[in-house]
Coordinates of C-alpha atoms in Angstrom, one line a residue:
Chain A
M1 CA 0.3 0.0 0.1
I2 CA 1.2 3.4 -1.1
D3 CA 0.5 6.3 1.3
K4 CA 2.5 9.3 1.0
I5 CA 0.0 11.3 3.3
F6 CA 1.8 13.3 6.1
P7 CA 0.0 14.2 9.3
D8 CA 1.3 17.7 9.3
T9 CA 3.9 20.0 7.8
Q10 CA 6.4 19.6 10.6
A11 CA 6.7 15.9 10.1
A12 CA 6.9 16.3 6.3
V13 CA 10.2 18.5 6.7
A14 CA 11.7 16.6 10.0
D15 CA 14.5 15.0 8.1
L16 CA 15.6 18.5 6.2
P17 CA 19.5 18.7 6.7
D18 CA 21.8 21.3 7.5
G19 CA 23.1 22.6 4.3
A20 CA 20.3 21.5 2.0
T21 CA 19.5 22.7 -1.3
L22 CA 15.8 23.6 -1.5
L23 CA 13.6 24.2 -4.4
V24 CA 10.8 26.6 -3.3
G25 CA 7.8 27.0 -5.6
G26 CA 5.9 29.9 -6.3
F27 CA 5.7 33.1 -8.4
G28 CA 5.4 36.1 -5.9
G29 CA 2.7 34.9 -3.5
A30 CA 1.2 32.6 -5.9
G31 CA 1.8 28.8 -5.3
M32 CA 4.2 30.0 -2.4
P33 CA 4.3 26.9 0.2
N34 CA 4.0 29.4 3.0
E35 CA 3.1 26.5 5.7
L36 CA 5.9 24.0 4.6
I37 CA 8.4 26.9 5.0
D38 CA 7.0 27.9 8.4
A39 CA 8.0 24.2 9.5
V40 CA 11.3 24.4 7.9
I41 CA 11.9 27.7 10.0
A42 CA 10.8 25.8 13.2
R43 CA 13.2 23.1 12.7
A44 CA 15.7 25.7 12.0
P45 CA 18.3 23.9 9.6
R46 CA 21.3 26.1 8.9
D47 CA 23.3 27.3 5.6
L48 CA 20.5 26.5 3.4
T49 CA 20.7 27.2 -0.5
I50 CA 17.2 28.5 -1.7
V51 CA 16.1 28.1 -5.3
S52 CA 13.1 29.9 -6.2
N53 CA 11.9 32.7 -8.8
N54 CA 12.0 35.5 -6.4
A55 CA 13.6 36.1 -3.0
G56 CA 10.8 36.7 -0.6
N57 CA 7.8 39.2 -0.3
G58 CA 6.7 41.2 2.7
T59 CA 7.5 39.1 5.8
K60 CA 5.7 35.7 5.1
G61 CA 7.1 32.7 3.3
L62 CA 10.6 32.8 1.8
A63 CA 11.2 36.4 3.4
A64 CA 10.5 34.7 6.8
L65 CA 12.7 31.9 6.0
L66 CA 15.6 34.6 5.1
Q67 CA 14.7 36.6 8.2
A68 CA 15.3 33.8 10.4
G69 CA 19.1 33.7 9.1
L70 CA 18.8 30.0 7.7
V71 CA 19.8 30.9 4.2
R72 CA 23.5 30.9 2.8
K73 CA 22.7 31.4 -0.8
V74 CA 19.7 32.3 -3.0
V75 CA 19.4 31.2 -6.8
C76 CA 16.6 33.3 -8.4
S77 CA 15.5 35.2 -11.3
F78 CA 14.2 38.4 -9.8
P79 CA 15.1 39.1 -6.0
R80 CA 14.3 43.0 -6.2
Q81 CA 10.8 43.8 -5.7
V82 CA 8.9 46.4 -3.8
D83 CA 8.4 44.3 -0.8
S84 CA 11.6 42.5 -1.0
F85 CA 13.1 44.3 1.7
V86 CA 14.2 41.3 4.0
F87 CA 16.4 40.2 1.0
D88 CA 17.5 43.6 0.3
E89 CA 19.0 43.9 3.7
L90 CA 20.7 40.8 3.8
Y91 CA 22.1 41.0 0.5
R92 CA 23.5 44.5 0.9
S93 CA 25.1 43.5 4.3
G94 CA 26.9 40.3 2.5
K95 CA 24.9 37.8 4.7
V96 CA 23.3 36.0 1.9
E97 CA 24.7 35.2 -1.5
L98 CA 22.9 35.7 -4.6
E99 CA 23.0 33.6 -8.1
L100 CA 21.0 35.6 -10.8
V101 CA 19.6 33.3 -13.3
P102 CA 17.2 34.3 -16.1
Q103 CA 13.9 32.9 -15.4
G104 CA 13.8 30.7 -18.5
N105 CA 17.2 29.1 -17.9
L106 CA 16.3 28.7 -14.2
V107 CA 13.2 26.6 -15.4
E108 CA 15.4 24.6 -17.8
R109 CA 18.1 24.0 -15.5
I110 CA 15.7 22.5 -13.0
R111 CA 13.8 20.7 -15.8
A112 CA 17.2 19.1 -16.9
G113 CA 18.0 18.1 -13.3
G114 CA 14.7 16.3 -13.0
S115 CA 14.8 14.6 -16.5
G116 CA 18.5 13.2 -16.6
I117 CA 19.8 15.9 -18.9
G118 CA 23.5 16.5 -18.4
A119 CA 23.5 20.1 -19.7
F120 CA 22.1 22.2 -22.6
F121 CA 22.8 25.3 -24.9
T122 CA 20.4 28.2 -24.3
P123 CA 20.2 31.6 -26.4
T124 CA 18.9 33.3 -23.2
G125 CA 21.7 35.4 -21.9
Y126 CA 24.2 34.9 -24.7
G127 CA 26.2 38.0 -25.3
T128 CA 25.2 39.2 -21.6
P129 CA 27.0 39.4 -18.5
I130 CA 25.0 36.3 -17.5
A131 CA 27.2 34.4 -19.9
D132 CA 30.7 35.7 -18.4
G133 CA 33.0 32.5 -18.0
K134 CA 30.4 30.2 -19.6
E135 CA 31.1 28.0 -22.6
T136 CA 29.3 29.3 -25.6
R137 CA 28.5 27.9 -29.3
V138 CA 27.3 29.1 -32.4
I139 CA 24.7 26.5 -33.7
D140 CA 23.1 27.5 -37.3
G141 CA 24.2 30.9 -36.8
R142 CA 22.6 31.7 -33.6
G143 CA 24.9 32.1 -30.2
Y144 CA 24.1 29.6 -27.2
V145 CA 25.3 29.5 -23.6
L146 CA 25.8 26.1 -21.8
E147 CA 24.1 25.9 -18.9
Y148 CA 24.1 22.9 -16.0
P149 CA 21.1 21.4 -14.3
I150 CA 19.9 22.2 -10.7
K151 CA 19.2 19.5 -8.6
A152 CA 17.8 19.6 -5.1
D153 CA 17.7 17.8 -1.8
F154 CA 14.0 18.9 -1.2
A155 CA 11.4 20.6 -3.3
L156 CA 8.5 22.4 -1.4
I157 CA 5.7 23.0 -3.4
K158 CA 1.9 24.4 -3.1
A159 CA -0.7 22.1 -5.2
Y160 CA -4.5 22.5 -5.0
K161 CA -5.5 18.9 -4.6
G162 CA -3.5 15.7 -4.0
D163 CA -4.1 12.1 -3.3
R164 CA -2.2 9.2 -1.1
W165 CA -0.3 8.3 -4.5
G166 CA 1.1 12.0 -4.6
N167 CA -1.1 12.9 -7.6
L168 CA -1.3 16.7 -8.0
V169 CA -3.5 19.2 -9.5
F170 CA -3.0 22.9 -9.1
R171 CA -4.9 26.0 -9.1
K172 CA -4.8 28.9 -12.2
T173 CA -1.3 30.8 -12.0
A174 CA -0.3 29.0 -8.5
R175 CA 1.1 26.2 -10.9
N176 CA 3.9 28.1 -12.3
F177 CA 7.2 26.1 -10.8
G178 CA 5.5 23.2 -9.0
P179 CA 5.5 20.9 -11.5
V180 CA 8.9 21.3 -12.8
M181 CA 10.3 21.5 -9.2
A182 CA 8.6 18.2 -8.1
T183 CA 10.8 16.6 -10.7
A184 CA 14.3 17.7 -9.3
A185 CA 14.7 16.8 -5.9
K186 CA 15.2 13.8 -3.9
V187 CA 12.4 14.6 -1.5
T188 CA 9.5 16.3 -2.9
V189 CA 6.9 17.5 -0.6
A190 CA 3.6 18.9 -1.6
Q191 CA 1.3 20.8 0.5
V192 CA -2.3 20.9 -0.8
E193 CA -5.6 22.7 0.2
E194 CA -7.2 19.1 0.3
V195 CA -6.2 15.6 0.1
V196 CA -8.9 13.7 -2.0
P197 CA -9.6 9.8 -2.2
L198 CA -7.4 7.8 -4.7
G199 CA -9.3 7.7 -7.9
S200 CA -11.2 11.0 -7.4
L201 CA -8.9 12.9 -9.4
D202 CA -9.5 13.0 -13.2
P203 CA -6.6 11.3 -15.0
E204 CA -6.9 13.5 -17.8
T205 CA -6.2 16.5 -15.6
I206 CA -3.6 15.3 -13.0
V207 CA -0.7 17.7 -13.8
T208 CA 2.0 15.8 -11.5
P209 CA 1.7 12.3 -11.2
G210 CA 2.6 10.8 -8.1
A211 CA 6.0 9.4 -9.4
F212 CA 7.5 12.8 -8.6
V213 CA 5.9 13.5 -5.2
N214 CA 7.1 11.7 -2.0
R215 CA 5.0 13.6 0.8
V216 CA 1.5 15.2 0.5
V217 CA 0.4 17.3 3.6
A218 CA -3.0 19.0 3.6
V219 CA -2.9 22.6 5.3
G220 CA -5.5 25.2 5.9
L221 CA -9.2 24.2 5.5
G222 CA -8.3 20.8 4.4
A223 CA -6.1 19.9 7.2
Q224 CA -7.3 17.5 10.0
Chain B
M1 CA 15.9 76.2 -36.3
T2 CA 14.5 74.3 -33.4
D3 CA 10.7 73.1 -34.0
T4 CA 8.1 73.3 -31.4
F5 CA 6.5 69.9 -31.3
T6 CA 4.1 68.0 -29.1
P7 CA 5.6 64.7 -27.8
W8 CA 3.2 61.9 -27.7
T9 CA 1.9 60.9 -24.1
R10 CA 2.4 57.5 -22.8
V11 CA -1.2 56.8 -23.5
E12 CA -0.7 57.9 -27.2
M13 CA 2.5 55.8 -27.3
A14 CA 0.6 52.6 -26.2
K15 CA -2.4 53.3 -28.5
L16 CA 0.0 53.5 -31.6
I17 CA 1.3 50.0 -30.4
A18 CA -2.0 48.5 -30.0
R19 CA -2.6 49.9 -33.5
D20 CA 0.2 48.1 -35.0
I21 CA -0.6 44.6 -33.2
P22 CA -2.2 42.4 -35.8
D23 CA -5.2 40.3 -35.3
G24 CA -4.6 37.0 -33.9
A25 CA -1.2 38.0 -32.4
I26 CA 0.1 36.3 -29.2
V27 CA 1.8 39.1 -27.3
N28 CA 3.7 39.2 -23.9
I29 CA 3.6 43.0 -22.4
G30 CA 6.6 43.7 -20.1
I31 CA 6.2 45.3 -16.6
G32 CA 6.1 48.9 -16.3
M33 CA 5.2 51.4 -19.0
P34 CA 4.2 48.8 -21.6
E35 CA 1.2 47.6 -19.3
L36 CA -0.6 50.7 -20.7
V37 CA -0.8 48.8 -24.1
A38 CA -3.1 46.1 -22.4
D39 CA -5.6 48.9 -21.5
H40 CA -5.7 50.2 -24.8
L41 CA -5.9 47.0 -27.1
P42 CA -8.9 47.6 -29.9
T43 CA -11.7 45.5 -29.1
D44 CA -12.2 44.6 -33.2
K45 CA -8.9 42.4 -32.8
E46 CA -8.5 39.1 -31.0
I47 CA -5.1 39.6 -29.4
L48 CA -3.9 37.0 -26.8
L49 CA -1.9 38.0 -24.1
Q50 CA 0.7 35.6 -22.5
S51 CA 2.1 36.1 -18.9
E52 CA 5.3 34.4 -18.1
N53 CA 3.7 32.8 -15.0
G54 CA 1.4 30.6 -17.0
I55 CA -1.4 32.2 -18.8
L56 CA -2.4 32.5 -22.3
G57 CA -5.5 34.6 -23.0
M58 CA -5.0 36.8 -19.9
G59 CA -8.1 39.4 -19.2
P60 CA -7.9 43.0 -17.7
K61 CA -7.8 43.7 -14.1
P62 CA -10.8 42.1 -11.8
G63 CA -13.6 44.1 -10.1
A64 CA -12.9 44.5 -6.5
N65 CA -14.9 41.3 -5.6
E66 CA -13.3 39.0 -8.2
V67 CA -9.6 39.5 -7.1
D68 CA -8.1 35.9 -6.8
M69 CA -4.5 36.0 -5.8
D70 CA -3.7 32.7 -7.5
L71 CA -4.5 34.4 -10.8
I72 CA -1.6 37.2 -11.0
N73 CA 0.4 38.5 -13.9
A74 CA 4.1 38.9 -14.3
G75 CA 3.9 42.0 -12.2
K76 CA 2.2 39.9 -9.4
Q77 CA -0.8 42.0 -10.0
P78 CA -4.4 40.2 -9.9
V79 CA -5.9 39.8 -13.6
T80 CA -8.7 37.9 -15.2
L81 CA -8.8 34.8 -17.8
L82 CA -10.7 35.6 -21.0
P83 CA -13.2 32.6 -22.3
G84 CA -10.7 30.5 -24.1
G85 CA -7.8 31.1 -21.9
A86 CA -5.4 28.6 -20.4
F87 CA -3.1 28.1 -17.6
F88 CA 0.1 26.0 -17.9
D89 CA 3.2 25.6 -15.8
H90 CA 6.6 27.4 -16.3
I91 CA 8.2 24.9 -18.6
M92 CA 5.4 25.4 -21.2
S93 CA 5.3 29.1 -20.6
F94 CA 9.1 29.4 -21.4
S95 CA 8.7 27.0 -24.3
L96 CA 6.1 29.3 -25.7
M97 CA 8.1 32.5 -25.2
R98 CA 11.6 30.9 -26.3
G99 CA 10.6 28.3 -28.9
G100 CA 9.3 31.0 -31.7
H101 CA 5.6 30.8 -30.5
L102 CA 5.6 34.4 -29.3
D103 CA 4.6 36.8 -32.0
I104 CA 5.5 40.3 -30.2
A105 CA 7.0 41.2 -27.0
V106 CA 6.5 44.7 -25.6
L107 CA 9.4 45.6 -23.4
G108 CA 10.5 48.8 -21.7
A109 CA 14.3 50.0 -22.1
F110 CA 17.2 51.7 -20.6
Q111 CA 19.1 51.7 -24.2
V112 CA 18.8 50.2 -27.7
A113 CA 21.7 50.4 -29.9
E114 CA 21.6 50.9 -33.7
N115 CA 22.4 47.1 -34.3
G116 CA 19.4 46.2 -32.1
D117 CA 21.1 45.6 -28.9
L118 CA 18.9 45.9 -25.9
A119 CA 19.7 46.9 -22.3
N120 CA 16.8 47.0 -19.7
W121 CA 17.6 44.9 -16.9
A122 CA 20.6 46.7 -15.1
T123 CA 22.4 49.9 -15.0
N124 CA 25.8 50.5 -13.8
D125 CA 24.9 51.3 -10.3
P126 CA 27.1 49.0 -8.0
N127 CA 24.4 49.2 -5.3
A128 CA 21.5 48.2 -7.3
I129 CA 20.3 44.4 -6.5
P130 CA 20.2 42.7 -10.1
A131 CA 17.3 41.5 -11.2
V132 CA 16.3 39.9 -14.9
G133 CA 13.3 37.8 -14.6
G134 CA 12.1 36.9 -18.0
A135 CA 13.4 39.7 -19.8
M136 CA 16.4 37.7 -21.4
D137 CA 14.2 34.8 -22.7
L138 CA 11.7 37.4 -24.1
A139 CA 14.5 39.2 -26.0
V140 CA 15.6 36.3 -27.7
G141 CA 12.5 34.4 -27.9
A142 CA 9.8 36.7 -29.4
S143 CA 9.4 36.9 -33.1
N144 CA 9.3 40.8 -32.8
V145 CA 10.8 42.5 -30.0
F146 CA 9.0 46.1 -29.6
V147 CA 10.4 48.7 -27.2
M148 CA 8.1 51.5 -25.5
M149 CA 10.3 54.1 -23.8
E150 CA 11.0 57.9 -23.7
L151 CA 13.4 58.9 -26.1
L152 CA 15.7 60.9 -23.9
T153 CA 16.8 60.4 -20.4
K154 CA 15.7 62.9 -17.6
K155 CA 19.3 64.6 -18.5
G156 CA 18.1 64.8 -22.0
E157 CA 20.7 62.0 -23.3
S158 CA 19.3 59.9 -26.1
K159 CA 18.2 56.2 -24.9
L160 CA 19.1 55.2 -28.7
V161 CA 22.6 54.8 -29.0
Q162 CA 25.5 53.4 -31.4
S163 CA 26.0 50.9 -28.9
C164 CA 24.9 50.2 -25.4
T165 CA 26.8 51.1 -22.1
Y166 CA 24.6 49.5 -19.9
P167 CA 24.7 45.6 -19.5
L168 CA 23.0 43.9 -22.4
T169 CA 19.7 42.1 -22.2
G170 CA 20.0 40.6 -25.6
V171 CA 22.2 41.0 -28.9
G172 CA 20.5 42.4 -31.9
C173 CA 17.1 41.6 -30.9
V174 CA 15.1 44.9 -30.9
N175 CA 12.8 45.3 -34.1
R176 CA 11.1 48.6 -33.2
I177 CA 11.1 51.5 -30.8
Y178 CA 8.1 53.3 -29.7
T179 CA 9.1 56.7 -28.2
D180 CA 7.4 59.9 -27.4
H181 CA 9.3 61.5 -30.2
A182 CA 9.1 58.9 -33.1
V183 CA 8.6 55.5 -34.0
F184 CA 11.7 53.6 -35.3
D185 CA 12.3 50.5 -37.0
V186 CA 16.0 48.7 -36.6
D187 CA 17.4 47.2 -39.7
S188 CA 21.0 46.1 -40.6
D189 CA 22.1 49.4 -41.2
G190 CA 20.6 51.1 -38.3
F191 CA 17.6 53.0 -37.0
V192 CA 14.7 54.0 -39.5
V193 CA 12.3 56.4 -38.6
R194 CA 8.6 55.1 -39.4
E195 CA 6.8 58.0 -37.7
L196 CA 7.5 61.5 -36.4
A197 CA 5.4 63.0 -33.5
P198 CA 3.4 66.1 -34.5
G199 CA 5.6 69.0 -35.6
L200 CA 8.8 67.1 -35.1
S201 CA 11.3 67.1 -38.2
L202 CA 13.7 64.4 -38.9
D203 CA 16.6 67.2 -38.8
E204 CA 15.4 67.9 -35.0
L205 CA 15.3 64.3 -34.2
T206 CA 18.8 63.7 -35.8
R207 CA 19.9 66.5 -33.6
R208 CA 18.4 65.1 -30.4
T209 CA 19.8 61.8 -30.9
G210 CA 23.0 62.4 -32.1
L211 CA 22.7 59.6 -34.6
T212 CA 22.4 58.9 -38.4
L213 CA 18.7 58.3 -39.1
R214 CA 17.2 57.6 -42.1
A215 CA 13.5 58.1 -43.2
A216 CA 11.5 55.2 -44.0

């Protein structure tokens, strides 16, 4: 019998080690697994590397994780936002390292990490400072940059509904990085609004099949 | 001779861009000034707006009672979905943007060079926190890159340049520039002036940019 349902968020991240690399879903606040991040903050592992599109908004979610001093490095495409004051302060004071990755390259590097690709040539960033020090190649007259995969110890994502096999469906633009991040971690944890009985998700609309998900935990209204 | 002319307002620039987007086009509107274009799309054309965070067929801002923070645009503002619209994940979204499926990207810019180089993500300010988002993907991926910007900086320097001094977003990628002074195409020989704001002469525009400009 397969049962990936965890009783609560604390249990779902209880073995997250110091120095771990975490893929954290979300685009701005949509799809941000705030409750899982709160559980990571409570566990307080040190020296984390966070891979996410942004570097936290306001004081919740990733911003709270940064504020707690648990993050050594952020890999993201767009840290600077109107409400990214937590990251801004840590970055300016040298307390957190930044690796800036164009958004499409970030997605593709995670995809490569999750699908067995060793590296890939992308046109994005060719001829810009992003390509400094990287291998380049001209293919059919167009310039490309060699980029390498991103893999992680944990992926923390937010989905809409999940079942005990780990099948997931998402809601509107909260889907964003969730499906690709689920593929690229040793342990993928999905927080869902509702755990539903096996067989009740329409197989034609399951976005992430259970093979990519290790743990499912209900939060908010759906939690027991 | 200095002509007195009336520069186009930002809304007028947005309307010029909206006028030039063909029926059926798939378009990505950048954050900032280009957002005005979305507010002025003609109703007699079906133009599909794509948003990098997984929307094709993005609709206007929602009413106060319809705000859903799971339905936002690239600027993280709440939006709506048109009937026929679709949601998808980031892999599909950037396949759309980078794989030749996006007809037009409308982007803001700090500088555009006469070879089509675009600089729109960073200045040379050492204290600024760098952020690039999807700009580099749009620059290389869209079939046509339209830039919307004022021609001159606050100091009066031309943002159209011989070669960019700011870090590049993309190489040779800009096709057209809509400014408050004029609309330009970029071809293999540099800038071509398509339209001038009322009362502006090509000579005066040439003087203000310090560039070699050709009439269309």
